[in-house]
Coordinates of C-alpha atoms in Angstrom, one line a residue:
X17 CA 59.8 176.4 3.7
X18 CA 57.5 177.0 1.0
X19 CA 59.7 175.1 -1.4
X20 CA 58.8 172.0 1.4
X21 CA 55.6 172.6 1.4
X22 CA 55.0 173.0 -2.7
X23 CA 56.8 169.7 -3.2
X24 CA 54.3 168.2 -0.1
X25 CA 51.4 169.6 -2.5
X26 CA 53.1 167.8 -5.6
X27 CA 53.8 164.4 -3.8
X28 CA 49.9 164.4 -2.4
X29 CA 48.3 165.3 -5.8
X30 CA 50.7 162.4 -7.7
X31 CA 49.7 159.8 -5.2
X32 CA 46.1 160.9 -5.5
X33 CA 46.0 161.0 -8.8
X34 CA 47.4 157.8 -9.4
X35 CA 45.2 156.0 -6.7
X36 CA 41.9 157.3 -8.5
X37 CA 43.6 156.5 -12.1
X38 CA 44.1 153.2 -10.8
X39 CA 40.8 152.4 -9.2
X40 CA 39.1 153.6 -12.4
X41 CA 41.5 151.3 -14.1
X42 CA 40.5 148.5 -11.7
X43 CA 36.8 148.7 -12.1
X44 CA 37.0 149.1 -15.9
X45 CA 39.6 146.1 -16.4
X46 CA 38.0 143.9 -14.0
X47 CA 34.4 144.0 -14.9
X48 CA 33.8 141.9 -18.0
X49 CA 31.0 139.3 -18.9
X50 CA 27.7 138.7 -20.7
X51 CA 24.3 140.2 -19.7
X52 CA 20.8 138.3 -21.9
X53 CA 17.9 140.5 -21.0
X54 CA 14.2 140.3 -22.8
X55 CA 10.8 140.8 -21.8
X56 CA 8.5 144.1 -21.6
X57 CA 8.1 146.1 -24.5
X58 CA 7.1 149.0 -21.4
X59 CA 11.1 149.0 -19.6
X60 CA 12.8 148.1 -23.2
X61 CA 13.7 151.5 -23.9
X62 CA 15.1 152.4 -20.5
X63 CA 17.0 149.0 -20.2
X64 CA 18.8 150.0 -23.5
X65 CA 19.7 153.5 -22.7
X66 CA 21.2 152.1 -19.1
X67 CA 23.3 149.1 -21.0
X68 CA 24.4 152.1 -23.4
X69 CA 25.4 154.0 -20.4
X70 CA 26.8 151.0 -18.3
X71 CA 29.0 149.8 -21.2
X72 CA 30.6 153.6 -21.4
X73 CA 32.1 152.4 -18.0
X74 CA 32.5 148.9 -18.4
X75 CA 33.4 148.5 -22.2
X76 CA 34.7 144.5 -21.7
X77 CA 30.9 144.4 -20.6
X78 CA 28.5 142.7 -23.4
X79 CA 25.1 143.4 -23.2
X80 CA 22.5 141.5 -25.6
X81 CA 18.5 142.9 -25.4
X82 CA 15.4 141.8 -26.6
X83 CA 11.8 143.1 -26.5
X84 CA 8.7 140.4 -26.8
X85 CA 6.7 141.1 -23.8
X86 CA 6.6 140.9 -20.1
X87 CA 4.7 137.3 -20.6
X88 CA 8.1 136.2 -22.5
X89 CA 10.8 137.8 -20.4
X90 CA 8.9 135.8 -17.3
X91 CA 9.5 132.7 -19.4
X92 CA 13.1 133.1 -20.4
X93 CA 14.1 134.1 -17.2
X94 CA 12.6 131.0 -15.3
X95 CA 13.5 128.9 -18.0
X96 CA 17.2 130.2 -17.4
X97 CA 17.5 131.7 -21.3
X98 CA 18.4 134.5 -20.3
X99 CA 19.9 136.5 -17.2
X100 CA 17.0 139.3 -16.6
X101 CA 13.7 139.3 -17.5
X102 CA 11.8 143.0 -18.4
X103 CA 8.7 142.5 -15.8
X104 CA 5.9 145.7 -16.9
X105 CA 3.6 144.1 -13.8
X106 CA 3.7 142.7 -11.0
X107 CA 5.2 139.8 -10.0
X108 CA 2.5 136.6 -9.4
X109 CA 3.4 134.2 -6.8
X110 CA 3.2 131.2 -8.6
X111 CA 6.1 132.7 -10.6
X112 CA 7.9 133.5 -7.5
X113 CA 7.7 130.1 -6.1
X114 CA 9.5 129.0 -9.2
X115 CA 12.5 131.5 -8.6
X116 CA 11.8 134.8 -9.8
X117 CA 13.5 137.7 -8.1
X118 CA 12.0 140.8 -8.6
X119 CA 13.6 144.3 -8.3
X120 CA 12.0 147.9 -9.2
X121 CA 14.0 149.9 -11.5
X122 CA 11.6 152.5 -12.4
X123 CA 8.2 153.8 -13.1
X124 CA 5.1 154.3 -16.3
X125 CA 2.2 154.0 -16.8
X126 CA -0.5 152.9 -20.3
X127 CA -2.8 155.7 -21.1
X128 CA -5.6 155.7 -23.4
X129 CA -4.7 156.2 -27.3
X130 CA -6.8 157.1 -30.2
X131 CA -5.9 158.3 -34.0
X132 CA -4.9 161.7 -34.7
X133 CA -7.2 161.7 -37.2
X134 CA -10.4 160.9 -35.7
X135 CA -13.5 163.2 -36.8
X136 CA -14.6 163.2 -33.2
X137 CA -11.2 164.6 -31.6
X138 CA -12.1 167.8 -30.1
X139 CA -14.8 166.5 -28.4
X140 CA -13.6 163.8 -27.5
X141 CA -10.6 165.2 -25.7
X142 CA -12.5 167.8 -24.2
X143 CA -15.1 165.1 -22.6
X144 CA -12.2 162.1 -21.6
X145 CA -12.9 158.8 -21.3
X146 CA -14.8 157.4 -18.2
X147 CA -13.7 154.1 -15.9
X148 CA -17.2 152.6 -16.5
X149 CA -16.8 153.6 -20.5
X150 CA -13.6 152.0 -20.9
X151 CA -14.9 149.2 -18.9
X152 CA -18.1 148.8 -21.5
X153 CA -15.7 149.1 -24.1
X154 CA -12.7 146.5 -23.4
X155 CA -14.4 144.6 -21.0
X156 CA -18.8 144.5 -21.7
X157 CA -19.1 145.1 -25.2
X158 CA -21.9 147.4 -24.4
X159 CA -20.3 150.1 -26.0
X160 CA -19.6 149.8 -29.7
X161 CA -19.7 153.3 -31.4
X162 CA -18.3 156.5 -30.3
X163 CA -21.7 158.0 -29.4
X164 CA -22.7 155.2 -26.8
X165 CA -19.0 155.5 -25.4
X166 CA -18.9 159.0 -25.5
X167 CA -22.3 160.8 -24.9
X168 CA -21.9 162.7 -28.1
X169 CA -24.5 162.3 -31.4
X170 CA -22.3 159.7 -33.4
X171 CA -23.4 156.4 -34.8
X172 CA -19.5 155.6 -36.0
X173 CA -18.4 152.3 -34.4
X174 CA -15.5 151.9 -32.1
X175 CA -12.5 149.9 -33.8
X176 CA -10.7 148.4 -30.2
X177 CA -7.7 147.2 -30.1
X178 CA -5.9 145.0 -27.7
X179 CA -2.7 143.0 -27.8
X180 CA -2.1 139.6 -28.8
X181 CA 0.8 138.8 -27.0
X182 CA 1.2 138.1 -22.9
X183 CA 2.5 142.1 -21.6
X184 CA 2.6 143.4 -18.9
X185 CA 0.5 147.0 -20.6
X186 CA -2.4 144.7 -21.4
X187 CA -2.5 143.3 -17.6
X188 CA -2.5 147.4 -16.0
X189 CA -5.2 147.9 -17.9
X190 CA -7.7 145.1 -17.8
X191 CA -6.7 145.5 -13.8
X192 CA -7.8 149.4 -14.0
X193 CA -11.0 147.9 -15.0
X194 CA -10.6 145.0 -12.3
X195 CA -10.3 142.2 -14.7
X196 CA -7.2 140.0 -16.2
X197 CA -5.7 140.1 -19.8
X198 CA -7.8 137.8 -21.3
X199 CA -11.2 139.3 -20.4
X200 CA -10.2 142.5 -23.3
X201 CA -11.9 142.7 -25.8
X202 CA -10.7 144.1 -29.0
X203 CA -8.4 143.5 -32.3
X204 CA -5.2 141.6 -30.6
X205 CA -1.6 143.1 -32.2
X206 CA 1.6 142.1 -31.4
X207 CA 3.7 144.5 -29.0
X208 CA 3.8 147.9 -28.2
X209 CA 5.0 150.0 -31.8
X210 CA 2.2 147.6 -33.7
X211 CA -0.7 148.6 -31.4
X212 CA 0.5 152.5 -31.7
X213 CA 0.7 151.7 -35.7
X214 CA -2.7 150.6 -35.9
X215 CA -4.5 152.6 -33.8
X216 CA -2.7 155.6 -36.2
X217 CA -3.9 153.9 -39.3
X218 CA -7.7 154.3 -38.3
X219 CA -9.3 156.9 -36.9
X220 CA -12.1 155.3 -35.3
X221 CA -9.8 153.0 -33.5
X222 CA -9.1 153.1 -29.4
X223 CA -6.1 151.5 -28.0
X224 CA -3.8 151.9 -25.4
X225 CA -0.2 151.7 -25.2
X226 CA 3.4 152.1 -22.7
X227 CA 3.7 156.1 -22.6
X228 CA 7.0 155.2 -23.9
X229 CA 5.3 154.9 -27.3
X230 CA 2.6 157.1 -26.8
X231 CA 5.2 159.8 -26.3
X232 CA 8.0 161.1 -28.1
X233 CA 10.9 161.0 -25.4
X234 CA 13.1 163.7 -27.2
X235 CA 9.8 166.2 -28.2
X236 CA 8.0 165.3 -25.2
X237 CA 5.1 165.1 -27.9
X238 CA 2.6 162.5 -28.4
X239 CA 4.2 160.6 -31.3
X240 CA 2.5 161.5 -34.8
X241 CA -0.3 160.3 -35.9
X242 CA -1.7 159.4 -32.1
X243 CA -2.9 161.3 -28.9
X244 CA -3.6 160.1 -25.9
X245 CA -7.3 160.0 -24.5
X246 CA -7.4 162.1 -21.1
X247 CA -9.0 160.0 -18.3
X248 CA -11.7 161.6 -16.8
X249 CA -11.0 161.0 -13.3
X250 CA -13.8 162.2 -11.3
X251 CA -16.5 161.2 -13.5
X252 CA -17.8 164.3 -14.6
X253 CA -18.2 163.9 -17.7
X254 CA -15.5 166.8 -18.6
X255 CA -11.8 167.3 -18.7
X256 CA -11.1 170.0 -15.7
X257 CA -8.2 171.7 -15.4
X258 CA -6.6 169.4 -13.2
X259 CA -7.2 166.3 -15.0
X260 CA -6.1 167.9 -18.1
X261 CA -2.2 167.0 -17.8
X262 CA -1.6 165.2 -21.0
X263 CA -0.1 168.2 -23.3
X264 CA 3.4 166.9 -23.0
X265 CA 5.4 164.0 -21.1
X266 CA 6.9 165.6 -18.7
X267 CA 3.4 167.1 -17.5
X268 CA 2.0 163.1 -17.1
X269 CA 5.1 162.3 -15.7
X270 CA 4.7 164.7 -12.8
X271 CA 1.1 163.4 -12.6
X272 CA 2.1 160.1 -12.1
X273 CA 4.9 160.7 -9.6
X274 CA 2.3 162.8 -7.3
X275 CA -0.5 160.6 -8.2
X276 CA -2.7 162.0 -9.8
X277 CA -3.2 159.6 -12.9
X278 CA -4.4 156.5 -10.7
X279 CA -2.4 153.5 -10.0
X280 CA -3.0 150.9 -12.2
X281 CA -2.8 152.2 -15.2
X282 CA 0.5 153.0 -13.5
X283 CA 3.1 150.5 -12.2
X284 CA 6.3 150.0 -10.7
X285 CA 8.5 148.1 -13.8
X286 CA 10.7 145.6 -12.7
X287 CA 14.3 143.3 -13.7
X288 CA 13.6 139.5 -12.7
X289 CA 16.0 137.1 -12.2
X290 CA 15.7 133.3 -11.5
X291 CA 16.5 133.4 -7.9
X292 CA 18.9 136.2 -6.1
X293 CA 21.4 137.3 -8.7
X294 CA 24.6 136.2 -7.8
X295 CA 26.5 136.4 -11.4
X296 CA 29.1 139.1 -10.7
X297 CA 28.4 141.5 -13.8
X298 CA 24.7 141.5 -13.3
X299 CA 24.6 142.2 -9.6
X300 CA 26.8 145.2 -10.6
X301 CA 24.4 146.5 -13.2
X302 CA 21.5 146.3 -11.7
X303 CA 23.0 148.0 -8.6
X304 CA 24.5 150.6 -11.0
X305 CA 20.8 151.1 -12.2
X306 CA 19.4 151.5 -8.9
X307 CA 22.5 154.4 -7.7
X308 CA 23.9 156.1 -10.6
X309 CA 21.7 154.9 -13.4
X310 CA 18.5 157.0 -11.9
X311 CA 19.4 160.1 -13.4
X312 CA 19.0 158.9 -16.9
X313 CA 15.6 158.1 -16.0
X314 CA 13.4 161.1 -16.1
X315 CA 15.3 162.1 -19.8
X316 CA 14.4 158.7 -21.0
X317 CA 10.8 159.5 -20.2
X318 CA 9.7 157.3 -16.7
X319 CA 9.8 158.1 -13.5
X320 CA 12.4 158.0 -10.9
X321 CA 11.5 155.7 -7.8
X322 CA 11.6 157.3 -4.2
X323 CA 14.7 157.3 -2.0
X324 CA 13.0 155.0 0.1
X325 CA 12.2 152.7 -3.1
X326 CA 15.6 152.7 -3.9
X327 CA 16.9 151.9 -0.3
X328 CA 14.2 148.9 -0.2
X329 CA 15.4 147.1 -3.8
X330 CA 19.4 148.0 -2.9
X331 CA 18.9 145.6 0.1
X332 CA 17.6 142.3 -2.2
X333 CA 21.2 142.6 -3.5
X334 CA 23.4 142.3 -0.2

């Protein structure tokens, strides 16, 4: 009897074995193609990390990315250059009368940045910046040295910066301040890395950037050579203990999942296609993203969209 029921054991373990051997087989020889993503400086990052993951599984899978700004993955997508479009804001109607398909992937948010090197950093930190200071600087003009900005004894002016090209980080945070893109003031510079780069070169200089480059995803550090400029939330013209969650990325990241650093700055990211993706290998990845893809998120440095979330932007693919 229990030579039967050994060789029952064998015969159940083979068979299983070889069903999940083959289905593995399956999904691995089956799924082949070409993804074209570009767009948002903001979700480039995460959207490479995911491919790098998705092709582990799927090697006969080809996946080509570019960064140039949520403006130009918009563009491409609608203009059918590519398959997905990187989307760091939200979707305008006009664009989704014209096809695009929008699905959240993830979460960030653009903080405040100024040089390591600025004279006036201690204070600075320790006072934040103000809504209606940022708004005087970017937006006014009223504000153009540290002093005025600040309420501290410095006549050094204010070097802004902005960026030149059509991103989704630049729309966030003229609508913090209730305005569009084009009402910022400041030094325009091309993409995310060149407004970190500058803003590092001078240390009177104010910028913002993607906490994926205001961070250091592996050190959870601000990246050298920048810090990011706390947000003085209740107007107080101090940093309290509760506002003060900018030491490392997993303490804004925390912030921004519970809300506490307002919404804008922070936004839901999103893939865009031209209409409701139908093409076989991109319907599976962006599903993949949205189930098993999620737990590379948090490593990567964003933040993971609730259960509910995830539910909502799985049904725009049945």
């Amino acid at each position: 009897m229990k030579k039967v029921l050994n060789y029952l054991i064998a015969v159940v373990l083979f068979f299983g074995l070889s069903s999940y051997t083959n289905n593995t087989t399956k999904t691995n020889d089956e799924l082949e193609g070409q993804i074209s993503i570009s767009g948002a400086f903001a979700l480039y990052p995460m959207t490479v990390k995911w491919a790098q993951e998705f092709k582990k599984l799927h090697p006969k899978v080809k996946i080509d990315i570019s960064a140039g700004g949520a403006g130009k993955g918009m563009t491409d997508v609608l203009s059918k250059m590519v398959d997905i479009g990187m989307v760091s804001r939200e979707i305008y109607s006009i664009e989704v009368k014209k096809g695009a398909y929008g699905i959240a992937v993830t979460k960030d948010a653009v903080v405040p940045v100024i040089s390591a090197s600025n004279p006036l950093l201690k204070e600075l930190l320790a006072k934040g910046l103000k809504k209606n200071a940022g708004n005087d600087i970017w937006v006014t003009g009223k504000y153009q040295t540290w002093g005025q900005a600040f309420g501290i004894k410095s006549s050094t002016p204010i070097h802004i910066y902005t960026r030149s090209d059509a991103c989704g980080a630049a729309e966030v945070w003229a609508k913090y301040f209730g305005k569009k893109q084009e009402d910022l003031n400041g030094v325009g510079v091309f993409g995310d890395p060149g407004l970190a780069q500058a803003v590092k070169k001078d240390p009177a200089g104010i910028g913002y950037n993607n906490i994926g480059y205001a961070y250091d995803a592996k050190t959870k550090k601000s990246n050298p050579g920048i810090i990011v400029l706390p947000i003085d939330l209740n107007n107080n013209g101090k940093i309290d203990a509760d506002e003060n969650f900018y030491s490392n990325l997993d303490q804004l990241i925390n912030a921004i999942a519970t809300g506490k650093y307002p919404s804008p700055p922070a936004r839901d990211l999103f893939l865009v296609t031209n209409g409701k993706p139908t093409k076989q290998v991109v319907v599976e990845f962006i599903k993949w993203i949205l189930t098993d893809g999620q737990k590379f998120v948090h490593e990567s440095g964003y933040i993971n969209l609730s259960k509910e979330k995830i539910a909502v932007e799985l049904n725009k693919l049945k």
